[in-house]
Tab-separated table of C-alpha atoms and ligand atoms in Angstrom:
chain	number	residue	atom	x	y	z
A	427	MET	CA	-22.521	14.923	11.119
A	428	MET	CA	-19.227	15.360	9.461
A	429	PRO	CA	-16.626	16.919	11.724
A	430	THR	CA	-15.106	20.230	10.316
A	431	PRO	CA	-11.486	19.412	9.137
A	432	SER	CA	-8.956	21.225	11.448
A	433	THR	CA	-6.393	23.342	9.497
A	434	SER	CA	-3.972	23.522	12.321
A	435	THR	CA	-0.709	21.704	12.748
A	436	PRO	CA	-1.358	18.085	13.704
A	437	GLU	CA	-0.411	16.959	17.315
A	438	LEU	CA	2.848	15.221	16.973
A	439	LEU	CA	3.055	11.969	18.619
A	440	SER	CA	6.344	10.075	18.874
A	441	THR	CA	6.036	6.934	20.959
A	442	PRO	CA	3.503	3.991	20.926
A	443	ASP	CA	2.335	5.094	24.377
A	444	ASP	CA	1.637	8.736	23.278
A	445	LEU	CA	-0.294	7.224	20.389
A	446	ARG	CA	-2.391	5.014	22.618
A	447	ARG	CA	-3.095	7.727	25.114
A	448	TRP	CA	-4.229	10.112	22.301
A	449	SER	CA	-6.407	7.609	20.695
A	450	LEU	CA	-8.029	6.292	23.974
A	451	ALA	CA	-8.705	9.980	24.877
A	452	CYS	CA	-10.503	10.453	21.626
A	453	ARG	CA	-12.532	7.178	22.060
A	454	ALA	CA	-13.393	8.178	25.763
A	455	ALA	CA	-14.853	11.385	24.431
A	456	GLY	CA	-17.010	9.444	22.060
A	457	LEU	CA	-14.895	10.358	18.957
A	458	SER	CA	-14.137	7.653	16.240
A	459	VAL	CA	-10.617	7.406	15.170
A	460	GLY	CA	-9.360	6.774	11.597
A	461	MET	CA	-5.633	5.866	11.036
A	462	VAL	CA	-3.625	6.157	7.729
A	463	PRO	CA	-0.266	4.151	7.988
A	464	THR	CA	2.390	5.587	5.724
A	465	MET	CA	6.048	5.616	5.141
A	466	GLY	CA	5.940	9.294	4.444
A	467	ALA	CA	6.931	11.027	1.095
A	468	LEU	CA	3.103	11.740	0.983
A	469	HIS	CA	1.522	12.209	-2.506
A	470	ALA	CA	-1.839	12.359	-4.162
A	471	GLY	CA	-2.358	8.638	-3.418
A	472	HIS	CA	-1.967	9.217	0.391
A	473	ARG	CA	-3.948	12.286	0.206
A	474	ALA	CA	-6.889	10.265	-1.089
A	475	LEU	CA	-6.586	7.806	1.959
A	476	ILE	CA	-6.329	10.768	4.325
A	477	ASP	CA	-9.435	12.649	2.817
A	478	ARG	CA	-11.426	9.463	2.974
A	479	SER	CA	-10.484	8.939	6.688
A	480	VAL	CA	-11.137	12.685	7.485
A	481	ALA	CA	-14.620	12.267	5.852
A	482	GLU	CA	-15.355	9.092	7.714
A	483	SER	CA	-13.782	9.623	11.145
A	484	ASP	CA	-14.067	12.367	13.932
A	485	ARG	CA	-10.237	12.140	14.416
A	486	VAL	CA	-7.527	11.050	12.107
A	487	VAL	CA	-3.987	10.018	12.872
A	488	VAL	CA	-1.391	9.532	10.024
A	489	THR	CA	1.606	7.458	10.815
A	490	ILE	CA	4.828	8.196	9.279
A	491	PHE	CA	7.595	5.696	9.651
A	492	VAL	CA	9.911	4.190	7.093
A	493	ASN	CA	9.919	0.609	8.526
A	494	PRO	CA	13.348	-1.156	8.206
A	495	ALA	CA	11.795	-4.582	8.799
A	496	GLN	CA	10.067	-4.630	5.522
A	497	PHE	CA	13.110	-3.784	3.382
A	498	GLY	CA	15.495	-6.525	2.220
A	499	PRO	CA	19.268	-6.125	2.636
A	500	HIS	CA	19.696	-4.896	-0.855
A	501	GLU	CA	16.707	-2.560	-1.148
A	502	ASP	CA	16.212	1.030	-1.022
A	503	PHE	CA	15.583	1.710	2.768
A	504	ALA	CA	18.571	4.178	2.817
A	505	ARG	CA	17.602	6.134	-0.074
A	506	TYR	CA	13.732	5.713	0.262
A	507	PRO	CA	12.266	9.449	-0.270
A	508	ARG	CA	11.879	11.372	3.047
A	509	SER	CA	10.217	14.714	3.187
A	510	MET	CA	8.966	15.368	6.715
A	511	ASP	CA	8.297	19.136	6.475
A	512	ALA	CA	6.258	18.859	3.389
A	513	ASP	CA	4.383	15.846	4.693
A	514	LEU	CA	3.359	17.765	7.886
A	515	ARG	CA	2.210	20.721	5.821
A	516	MET	CA	0.076	18.330	3.746
A	517	LEU	CA	-1.342	16.737	6.862
A	518	ALA	CA	-2.283	20.223	8.373
A	519	SER	CA	-3.869	21.276	4.955
A	520	ALA	CA	-5.949	18.042	4.924
A	521	GLY	CA	-7.242	18.548	8.393
A	522	VAL	CA	-5.383	15.664	10.030
A	523	HIS	CA	-5.494	15.769	13.984
A	524	ALA	CA	-2.398	13.887	14.743
A	525	ALA	CA	0.879	12.560	13.250
A	526	PHE	CA	2.656	9.606	14.765
A	527	VAL	CA	6.327	9.940	13.817
A	528	PRO	CA	8.361	7.341	15.804
A	529	SER	CA	12.074	6.603	15.685
A	530	VAL	CA	13.356	3.166	14.698
A	531	GLU	CA	14.493	2.734	18.288
A	532	THR	CA	11.169	3.473	19.748
A	533	MET	CA	9.401	0.991	17.478
A	534	TYR	CA	12.032	-1.679	17.621
A	535	PRO	CA	13.560	-1.584	21.187
A	536	PRO	CA	16.809	-3.696	21.360
A	537	GLY	CA	16.312	-7.211	22.456
A	538	ARG	CA	13.068	-7.857	20.488
A	539	VAL	CA	12.264	-11.449	20.170
A	540	THR	CA	8.713	-11.451	18.769
A	541	ARG	CA	8.115	-11.946	15.026
A	542	LEU	CA	5.161	-12.362	12.681
A	543	ASP	CA	5.339	-14.966	9.718
A	544	ILE	CA	2.854	-14.676	6.821
A	545	THR	CA	2.817	-18.073	5.453
A	546	GLY	CA	1.168	-19.774	2.446
A	547	PRO	CA	0.720	-18.088	-0.993
A	548	LEU	CA	-0.289	-14.919	0.565
A	549	GLY	CA	3.074	-14.355	2.296
A	550	GLU	CA	5.389	-16.415	0.058
A	551	ARG	CA	4.206	-15.937	-3.632
A	552	LEU	CA	4.663	-13.118	-6.105
A	553	GLU	CA	5.582	-10.009	-3.909
A	554	GLY	CA	6.395	-12.467	-1.051
A	555	ALA	CA	8.864	-14.466	-3.249
A	556	SER	CA	10.429	-11.553	-4.821
A	557	ARG	CA	10.860	-9.793	-1.595
A	558	PRO	CA	11.528	-12.551	1.069
A	559	GLY	CA	10.474	-11.362	4.576
A	560	HIS	CA	8.739	-8.246	3.213
A	561	PHE	CA	5.370	-9.119	4.388
A	562	ASN	CA	6.634	-10.372	7.827
A	563	GLY	CA	7.990	-6.818	8.320
A	564	VAL	CA	4.811	-5.250	7.102
A	565	ALA	CA	2.645	-7.482	9.325
A	566	LEU	CA	4.954	-6.603	12.310
A	567	VAL	CA	4.690	-2.930	11.917
A	568	VAL	CA	1.015	-2.743	11.024
A	569	THR	CA	0.086	-4.941	14.048
A	570	LYS	CA	2.168	-2.566	16.317
A	571	LEU	CA	0.516	0.477	14.902
A	572	LEU	CA	-3.095	-0.882	15.078
A	573	VAL	CA	-2.438	-2.238	18.613
A	574	ALA	CA	-1.009	0.959	19.934
A	575	GLY	CA	-3.425	3.237	17.920
A	576	VAL	CA	-6.697	1.382	18.497
A	577	PRO	CA	-8.329	3.045	15.582
A	578	ASP	CA	-11.857	2.142	14.386
A	579	ARG	CA	-10.801	2.100	10.877
A	580	ALA	CA	-7.339	2.011	8.935
A	581	TYR	CA	-6.932	2.982	5.410
A	582	PHE	CA	-4.754	1.194	2.799
A	583	GLY	CA	-4.271	1.724	-0.995
A	584	GLN	CA	-5.417	-0.919	-3.543
A	585	LYS	CA	-2.143	-0.530	-5.445
A	586	ASP	CA	-0.489	-2.652	-2.755
A	587	ALA	CA	-3.087	-5.313	-3.298
A	588	GLN	CA	-1.087	-8.244	-1.699
A	589	GLN	CA	-0.312	-5.919	1.279
A	590	CYS	CA	-4.080	-5.147	1.686
A	591	ALA	CA	-4.803	-8.912	1.660
A	592	VAL	CA	-2.163	-9.697	4.240
A	593	VAL	CA	-3.400	-6.898	6.494
A	594	ARG	CA	-6.982	-7.972	6.241
A	595	ARG	CA	-5.916	-11.607	7.021
A	596	LEU	CA	-3.822	-10.743	10.072
A	597	VAL	CA	-6.550	-8.590	11.479
A	598	ARG	CA	-8.803	-11.568	11.350
A	599	ASP	CA	-6.204	-14.068	12.508
A	600	LEU	CA	-5.160	-11.921	15.459
A	601	ASP	CA	-8.701	-10.652	16.278
A	602	ILE	CA	-7.455	-6.902	16.167
A	603	GLY	CA	-11.101	-5.677	15.636
A	604	VAL	CA	-10.202	-2.827	13.233
A	605	GLU	CA	-12.090	-2.154	9.985
A	606	ILE	CA	-9.680	-2.186	7.000
A	607	VAL	CA	-10.750	0.217	4.387
A	608	VAL	CA	-9.133	-0.330	0.992
A	609	CYS	CA	-9.257	2.798	-1.353
A	610	PRO	CA	-8.861	2.836	-5.156
A	611	THR	CA	-5.436	3.304	-6.760
A	612	VAL	CA	-4.829	6.968	-7.608
A	613	ARG	CA	-3.217	7.355	-11.176
A	614	ASP	CA	-1.397	10.168	-12.865
A	615	THR	CA	-2.857	11.489	-16.081
A	616	ASP	CA	-0.811	8.850	-18.269
A	617	GLY	CA	-2.233	6.079	-16.157
A	618	LEU	CA	0.825	5.353	-14.038
A	619	ALA	CA	-0.207	4.471	-10.528
A	620	ILE	CA	1.123	7.202	-8.189
A	621	SER	CA	3.985	5.886	-5.842
A	622	SER	CA	6.675	7.341	-3.836
A	623	ARG	CA	9.155	5.295	-5.875
A	624	ASN	CA	8.069	7.111	-9.074
A	625	VAL	CA	10.632	9.893	-8.165
A	626	TYR	CA	13.457	7.588	-8.906
A	627	LEU	CA	12.504	7.414	-12.623
A	628	SER	CA	14.449	9.250	-15.265
A	629	THR	CA	12.467	11.311	-17.743
A	630	GLU	CA	12.957	8.560	-20.362
A	631	GLU	CA	12.042	5.834	-17.903
A	632	ARG	CA	9.043	7.637	-16.884
A	633	VAL	CA	7.782	7.525	-20.521
A	634	ARG	CA	8.417	3.884	-20.794
A	635	ALA	CA	6.665	3.323	-17.580
A	636	ARG	CA	3.386	3.989	-19.339
A	637	ALA	CA	3.630	0.476	-20.596
A	638	ILE	CA	2.459	-0.637	-17.115
A	639	PRO	CA	-1.126	0.830	-17.187
A	640	SER	CA	-1.113	0.423	-20.973
A	641	SER	CA	-0.522	-3.287	-20.642
A	642	LEU	CA	-3.153	-3.701	-17.881
A	643	ALA	CA	-5.777	-1.706	-20.101
A	644	THR	CA	-5.081	-4.060	-22.920
A	645	ALA	CA	-5.755	-7.205	-20.677
A	646	ILE	CA	-8.850	-5.601	-19.276
A	647	ALA	CA	-10.132	-4.986	-22.792
A	648	GLN	CA	-9.420	-8.787	-23.538
A	649	PHE	CA	-11.278	-9.843	-20.448
A	650	GLU	CA	-14.270	-7.722	-21.385
A	651	ALA	CA	-14.164	-9.168	-24.898
A	652	GLY	CA	-14.675	-12.609	-23.286
A	653	GLU	CA	-11.085	-13.988	-22.753
A	654	ARG	CA	-10.961	-15.967	-19.742
A	655	ASP	CA	-7.873	-17.807	-19.938
A	656	ALA	CA	-5.510	-16.501	-17.245
A	657	THR	CA	-2.408	-17.463	-18.982
A	658	ALA	CA	-3.467	-15.622	-22.112
A	659	LEU	CA	-4.319	-12.415	-20.122
A	660	ALA	CA	-0.931	-12.582	-18.271
A	661	THR	CA	0.970	-13.247	-21.538
A	662	THR	CA	-0.630	-10.083	-22.961
A	663	VAL	CA	0.635	-8.079	-20.048
A	664	ARG	CA	3.978	-9.515	-20.057
A	665	SER	CA	4.538	-8.987	-23.901
A	666	CYS	CA	3.549	-5.286	-23.485
A	667	LEU	CA	5.933	-4.775	-20.730
A	668	GLU	CA	8.793	-6.589	-22.462
A	669	ASN	CA	8.154	-4.742	-25.611
A	670	ALA	CA	8.689	-1.552	-23.887
A	671	GLY	CA	12.085	-2.716	-22.446
A	672	LEU	CA	10.737	-3.411	-18.883
A	673	ASP	CA	12.166	-6.372	-17.026
A	674	VAL	CA	9.257	-8.365	-15.740
A	675	ASP	CA	9.429	-9.815	-12.240
A	676	TYR	CA	5.935	-11.479	-12.390
A	677	VAL	CA	2.545	-11.178	-13.836
A	678	ALA	CA	-0.420	-13.156	-12.434
A	679	VAL	CA	-4.070	-13.426	-12.272
A	680	VAL	CA	-4.993	-14.011	-8.603
A	681	ARG	CA	-7.965	-14.423	-6.224
A	682	ALA	CA	-8.015	-11.257	-4.237
A	683	GLU	CA	-8.499	-12.833	-0.789
A	684	ASP	CA	-5.502	-15.226	-0.710
A	685	PHE	CA	-3.348	-14.603	-3.879
A	686	THR	CA	-3.650	-18.089	-5.147
A	687	GLU	CA	-3.229	-17.902	-8.976
A	688	VAL	CA	-6.287	-18.973	-11.113
A	689	GLU	CA	-6.511	-20.728	-14.474
A	690	ARG	CA	-9.771	-19.241	-15.501
A	691	ALA	CA	-10.139	-15.596	-14.775
A	692	ALA	CA	-13.330	-14.361	-13.221
A	693	PRO	CA	-14.796	-10.946	-12.044
A	694	THR	CA	-13.071	-9.665	-8.974
A	695	ASN	CA	-9.982	-11.676	-9.635
A	696	GLN	CA	-6.906	-9.405	-9.978
A	697	ILE	CA	-4.078	-9.013	-12.471
A	698	VAL	CA	-1.026	-8.175	-10.461
A	699	LEU	CA	2.514	-7.365	-11.719
A	700	ALA	CA	5.861	-6.225	-10.800
A	701	ALA	CA	8.512	-4.813	-13.270
A	702	ARG	CA	11.793	-3.165	-13.271
A	703	ILE	CA	12.666	-0.036	-15.239
A	704	GLY	CA	16.464	0.458	-14.830
A	705	SER	CA	16.885	0.184	-11.019
A	706	THR	CA	13.333	1.126	-10.025
A	707	ARG	CA	10.868	-1.719	-9.232
A	708	LEU	CA	7.219	-0.833	-9.674
A	709	ILE	CA	3.982	-2.819	-8.894
A	710	ASP	CA	0.484	-2.302	-10.140
A	711	VAL	CA	-2.903	-4.195	-10.147
A	712	VAL	CA	-6.316	-4.109	-11.674
A	713	ARG	CA	-9.530	-5.671	-10.492
A	714	LEU	CA	-11.369	-7.610	-13.387
A	715	GLY	CA	-14.888	-6.632	-13.801
A	716	VAL	CA	-14.393	-3.731	-11.237
A	717	ASP	CA	-11.813	-1.311	-12.597
A	718	THR	CA	-12.185	0.496	-15.761
A	719	ALA	CA	-8.931	0.511	-17.899
A	720	PRO	CA	-6.167	2.750	-16.558
A	721	VAL	CA	-5.860	5.749	-18.825
A	722	GLY	CA	-2.742	5.447	-21.057
A	723	ARG	CA	-4.326	2.492	-23.009
A	724	GLY	CA	-2.528	2.231	-26.433
A	725	VAL	CA	0.329	4.458	-25.404
B	233	PAF	O1	2.274	0.775	2.306
B	233	PAF	C1	3.169	1.387	3.026
B	233	PAF	O2	3.363	2.525	2.966
B	233	PAF	C2	3.788	0.549	4.176
B	233	PAF	O3	3.956	-0.715	3.633
B	233	PAF	C3	2.986	0.498	5.490
B	233	PAF	C4	1.666	-0.134	5.338
B	233	PAF	C5	2.846	1.976	6.055
B	233	PAF	C6	3.731	-0.263	6.531
B	233	PAF	O4	4.940	0.205	6.766
């Protein structure tokens, strides 16, 4: 039977020990625990993860922590959007039971000597090449959250496809024993994937950003019409982006499990991309043979 969502303010947990005690108490009472790791600035994409977790778990904890370890020295850690009051209101309205909101000092006590390295194409190609050390930082914080929070399931968004593959792999490599649930990308009406970083876009940039879903829609149509040459598909996407004045970081057709690039595209392969519009870097992904074309096609 599905638990009735609570509409009261979620319990605030601020240390990993608080989180562990809360979760173990839930589990001792026979209640399943779902976790939604976030960096806050919650939007409709997060809400979809939270709603799924609330539907599938007896108790839900959302973690809000802008993780410095996953930002490079010249990235947007300092200006990353933060909206704690609005986030907590959203968690209450979604029926979330607990919010884990630690400080940087609590998560990373001075003197730390332990790190995690995500090696091979998964850690070092595409997002990993463009953002050196990024996945090591993601892996470290996600491992800490899963180990402290001992959830039954943890929820991540498909938009961060390489991150999802990294998390699945580290859970397997480290025998963490948590089910990783990947939820579909939530898109705006014009097809742009919803992201906390969309707030950086000016009105004019926001219009040009439609080239991202539009380029992917064109490649999906090509794939559906029989094109299997990965270079041809990637070239289609790249040309659409460049024609709209976007600065392309990468476009690739990859295997979903390990992010190795393929020469012949097959169903379940993914087209992944990163591009800059002004100073804003956005990523997106579609799963061939699975995702329908993002709206915005032909824009
Ligand atoms: O996807 C994110 O918001 C972050 O990378 C995550 C998974 C919460 C780790 O900081």
